[in-house]
Coordinates of C-alpha atoms in Angstrom, one line a residue:
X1 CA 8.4 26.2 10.0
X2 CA 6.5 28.1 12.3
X3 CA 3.3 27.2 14.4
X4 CA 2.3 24.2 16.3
X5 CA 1.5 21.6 13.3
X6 CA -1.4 18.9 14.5
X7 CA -0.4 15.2 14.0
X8 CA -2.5 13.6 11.1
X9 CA -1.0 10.3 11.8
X10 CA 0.3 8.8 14.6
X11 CA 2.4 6.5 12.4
X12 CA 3.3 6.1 8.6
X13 CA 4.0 2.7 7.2
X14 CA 5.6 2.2 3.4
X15 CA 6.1 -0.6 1.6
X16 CA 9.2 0.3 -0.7
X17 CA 9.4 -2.3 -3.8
X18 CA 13.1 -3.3 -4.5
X19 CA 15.0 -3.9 -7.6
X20 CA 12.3 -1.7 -9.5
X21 CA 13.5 -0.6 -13.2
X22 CA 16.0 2.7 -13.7
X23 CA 14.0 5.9 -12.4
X24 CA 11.7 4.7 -9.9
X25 CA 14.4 4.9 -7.2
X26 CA 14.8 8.6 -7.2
X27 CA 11.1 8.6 -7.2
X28 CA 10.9 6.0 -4.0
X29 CA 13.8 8.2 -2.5
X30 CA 12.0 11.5 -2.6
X31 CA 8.7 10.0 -0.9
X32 CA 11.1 8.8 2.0
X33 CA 12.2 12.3 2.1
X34 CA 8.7 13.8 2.2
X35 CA 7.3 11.7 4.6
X36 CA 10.7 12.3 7.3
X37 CA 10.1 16.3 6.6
X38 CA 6.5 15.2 7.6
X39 CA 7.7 13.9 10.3
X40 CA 10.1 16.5 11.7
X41 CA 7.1 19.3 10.9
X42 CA 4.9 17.3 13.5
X43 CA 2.6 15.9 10.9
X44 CA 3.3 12.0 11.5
X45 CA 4.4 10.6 14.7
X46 CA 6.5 8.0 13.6
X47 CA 7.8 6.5 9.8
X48 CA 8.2 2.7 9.5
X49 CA 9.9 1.7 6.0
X50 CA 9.5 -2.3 5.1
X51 CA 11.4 -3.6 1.9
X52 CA 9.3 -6.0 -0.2
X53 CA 9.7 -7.6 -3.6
X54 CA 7.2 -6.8 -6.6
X55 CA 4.6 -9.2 -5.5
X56 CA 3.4 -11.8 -3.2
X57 CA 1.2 -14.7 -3.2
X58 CA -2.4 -14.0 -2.4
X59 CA -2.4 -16.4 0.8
X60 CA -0.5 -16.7 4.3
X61 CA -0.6 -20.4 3.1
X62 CA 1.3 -19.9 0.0
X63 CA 4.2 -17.6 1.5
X64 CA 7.2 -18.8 2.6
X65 CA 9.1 -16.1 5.0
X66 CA 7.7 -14.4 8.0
X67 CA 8.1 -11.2 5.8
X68 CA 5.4 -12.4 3.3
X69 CA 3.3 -13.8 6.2
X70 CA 3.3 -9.9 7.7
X71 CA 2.7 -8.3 4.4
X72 CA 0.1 -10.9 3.0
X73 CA -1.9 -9.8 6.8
X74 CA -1.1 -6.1 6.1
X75 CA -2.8 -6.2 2.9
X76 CA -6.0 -8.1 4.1
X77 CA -6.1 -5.0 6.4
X78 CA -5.8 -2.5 3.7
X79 CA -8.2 -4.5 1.6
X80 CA -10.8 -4.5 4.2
X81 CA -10.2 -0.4 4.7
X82 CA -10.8 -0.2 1.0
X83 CA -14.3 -1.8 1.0
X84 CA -15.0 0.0 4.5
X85 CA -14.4 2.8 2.2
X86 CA -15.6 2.4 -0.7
X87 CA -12.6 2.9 -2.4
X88 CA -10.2 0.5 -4.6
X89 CA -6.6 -0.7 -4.2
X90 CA -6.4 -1.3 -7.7
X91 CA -4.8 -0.7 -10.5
X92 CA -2.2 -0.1 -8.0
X93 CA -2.2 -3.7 -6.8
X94 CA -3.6 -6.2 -8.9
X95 CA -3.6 -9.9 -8.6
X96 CA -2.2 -12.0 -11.2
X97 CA -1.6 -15.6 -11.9
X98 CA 2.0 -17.0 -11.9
X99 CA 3.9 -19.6 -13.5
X100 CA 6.4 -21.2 -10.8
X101 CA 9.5 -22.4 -12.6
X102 CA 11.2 -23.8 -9.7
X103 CA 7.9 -25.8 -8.3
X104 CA 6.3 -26.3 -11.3
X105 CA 3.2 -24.9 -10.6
X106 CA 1.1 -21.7 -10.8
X107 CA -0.5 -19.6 -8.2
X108 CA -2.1 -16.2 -7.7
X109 CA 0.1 -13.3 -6.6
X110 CA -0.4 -9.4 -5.6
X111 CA 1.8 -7.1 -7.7
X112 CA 3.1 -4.4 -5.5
X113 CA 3.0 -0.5 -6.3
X114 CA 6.6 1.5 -6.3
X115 CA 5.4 2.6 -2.8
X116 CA 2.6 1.7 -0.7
X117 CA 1.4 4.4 2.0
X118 CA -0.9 3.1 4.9
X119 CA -1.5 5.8 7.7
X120 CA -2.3 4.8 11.4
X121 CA -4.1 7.1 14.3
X122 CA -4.7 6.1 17.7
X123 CA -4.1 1.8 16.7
X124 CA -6.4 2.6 13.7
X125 CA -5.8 2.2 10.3
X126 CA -6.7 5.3 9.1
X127 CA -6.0 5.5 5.2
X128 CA -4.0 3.9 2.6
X129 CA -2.5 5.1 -0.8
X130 CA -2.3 4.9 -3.6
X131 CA -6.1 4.0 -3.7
X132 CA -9.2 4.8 -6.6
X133 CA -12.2 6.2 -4.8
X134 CA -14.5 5.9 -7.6
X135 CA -13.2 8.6 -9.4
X136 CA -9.9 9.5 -8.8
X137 CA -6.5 7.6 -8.6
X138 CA -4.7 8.8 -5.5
X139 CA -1.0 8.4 -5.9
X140 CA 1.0 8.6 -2.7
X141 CA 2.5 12.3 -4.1
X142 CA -0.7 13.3 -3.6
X143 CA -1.8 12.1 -0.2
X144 CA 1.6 13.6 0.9
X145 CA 0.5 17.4 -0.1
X146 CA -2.7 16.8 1.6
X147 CA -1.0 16.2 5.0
X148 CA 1.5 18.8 4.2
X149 CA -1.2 21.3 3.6
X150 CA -3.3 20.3 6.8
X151 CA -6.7 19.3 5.5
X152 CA -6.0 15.9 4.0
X153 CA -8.9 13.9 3.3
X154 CA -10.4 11.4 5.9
X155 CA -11.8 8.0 5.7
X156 CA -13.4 5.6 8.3
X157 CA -10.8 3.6 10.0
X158 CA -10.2 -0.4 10.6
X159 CA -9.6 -1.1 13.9
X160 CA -8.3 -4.6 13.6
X161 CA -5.4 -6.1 11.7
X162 CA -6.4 -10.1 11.0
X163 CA -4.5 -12.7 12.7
X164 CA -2.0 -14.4 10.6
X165 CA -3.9 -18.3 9.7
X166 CA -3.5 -19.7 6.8
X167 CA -7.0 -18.2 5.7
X168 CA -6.2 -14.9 5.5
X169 CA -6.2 -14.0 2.0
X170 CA -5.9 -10.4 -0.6
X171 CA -8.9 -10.2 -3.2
X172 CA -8.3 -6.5 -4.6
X173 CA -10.3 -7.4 -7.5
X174 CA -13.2 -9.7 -8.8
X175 CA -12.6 -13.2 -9.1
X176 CA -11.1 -14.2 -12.5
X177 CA -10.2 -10.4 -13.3
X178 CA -6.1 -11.2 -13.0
X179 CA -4.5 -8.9 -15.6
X180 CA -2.5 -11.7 -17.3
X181 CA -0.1 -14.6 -17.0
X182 CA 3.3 -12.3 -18.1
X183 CA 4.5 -10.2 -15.4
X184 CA 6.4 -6.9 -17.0
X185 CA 7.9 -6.6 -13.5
X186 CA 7.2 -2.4 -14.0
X187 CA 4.9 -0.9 -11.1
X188 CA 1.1 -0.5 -12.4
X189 CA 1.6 3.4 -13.4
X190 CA -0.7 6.3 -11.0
X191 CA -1.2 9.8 -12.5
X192 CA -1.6 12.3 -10.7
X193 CA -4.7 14.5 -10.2

């Protein structure tokens, strides 16, 4: 490619789900692919990649690993860059209640998208996909060919990640709006524009 390309992000983080059903790997495997071209063009600094699970409970308190402690924090971030922006994380991430088998007990949990893109400039988190901004559903496909173009859109960034306490906690939608007890286990689908 020719040209000096100007860096959108300094770094891109995605949260890859694992184990998701047959076809949503090649998917997952060509936004990897994107984002490293993006990366080689001069578009994004850096890529970070984090393997997680289809969901996670809603509290620091209720995880278990320092994995789920990290991502439980991450996603208080992106919820607060959501409301900063007047934009929504759902239907992408939803919370749901859960039955526990093993403990015997139920608890609230964040189901996880296929991907999950969150953009950093300068320390700032600068923009995170997929994401509804009142009237669209932005998938990640789509925040990809607006960096790749060079006029993606731009949102007011969150300066501060919260501390990991036990009271950091994900709310991505009203209170007593979970979208059921049965978990399909299948990411919440995202059209395109």
């Amino acid at each position: 490619m020719s040209g000096e390309r100007q860096l959108v992000a300094d770094r891109a983080e995605l949260y890859v789900r694992s184990l998701l059903p047959e076809g949503y790997s090649k998917q997952q495997g060509a936004t990897l692919e994107t984002v490293g071209d993006l990366v080689a063009e001069g578009v994004i600094g850096e890529r970070r990649v984090q393997l997680c699970g289809h969901q996670i409970p809603v509290s620091v308190d209720a995880t278990r690993t320092a994995v789920g402690e990290h991502l439980v924090t991450r996603l208080a971030a992106f919820q607060e860059w959501a409301r900063r922006n007047d934009c929504s994380l759902a239907p992408a991430m939803e919370i749901h209640k859960v039955d526990g088998s093993l403990a015997d007990a139920s608890y609230r949990a964040l189901r996880l998208p296929s991907v999950l893109l969150a953009e950093y400039r300068d320390g700032d988190l600068s923009c995170v996909t997929p994401h509804h901004d009142g009237e669209t559903v932005r998938c990640v496909e789509d925040r990809l060919d607006e960096l790749a173009s060079g006029e993606p859109a731009t949102f007011e960034p969150v300066g501060h990640t919260p501390s990991v306490t036990p009271a950091v906690t994900i709310d991505t939608a009203p209170e007593g709006t979970e979208t059921g007890d049965a978990d399909t286990g299948e990411p919440a689908p995202l059209q395109r524009r």
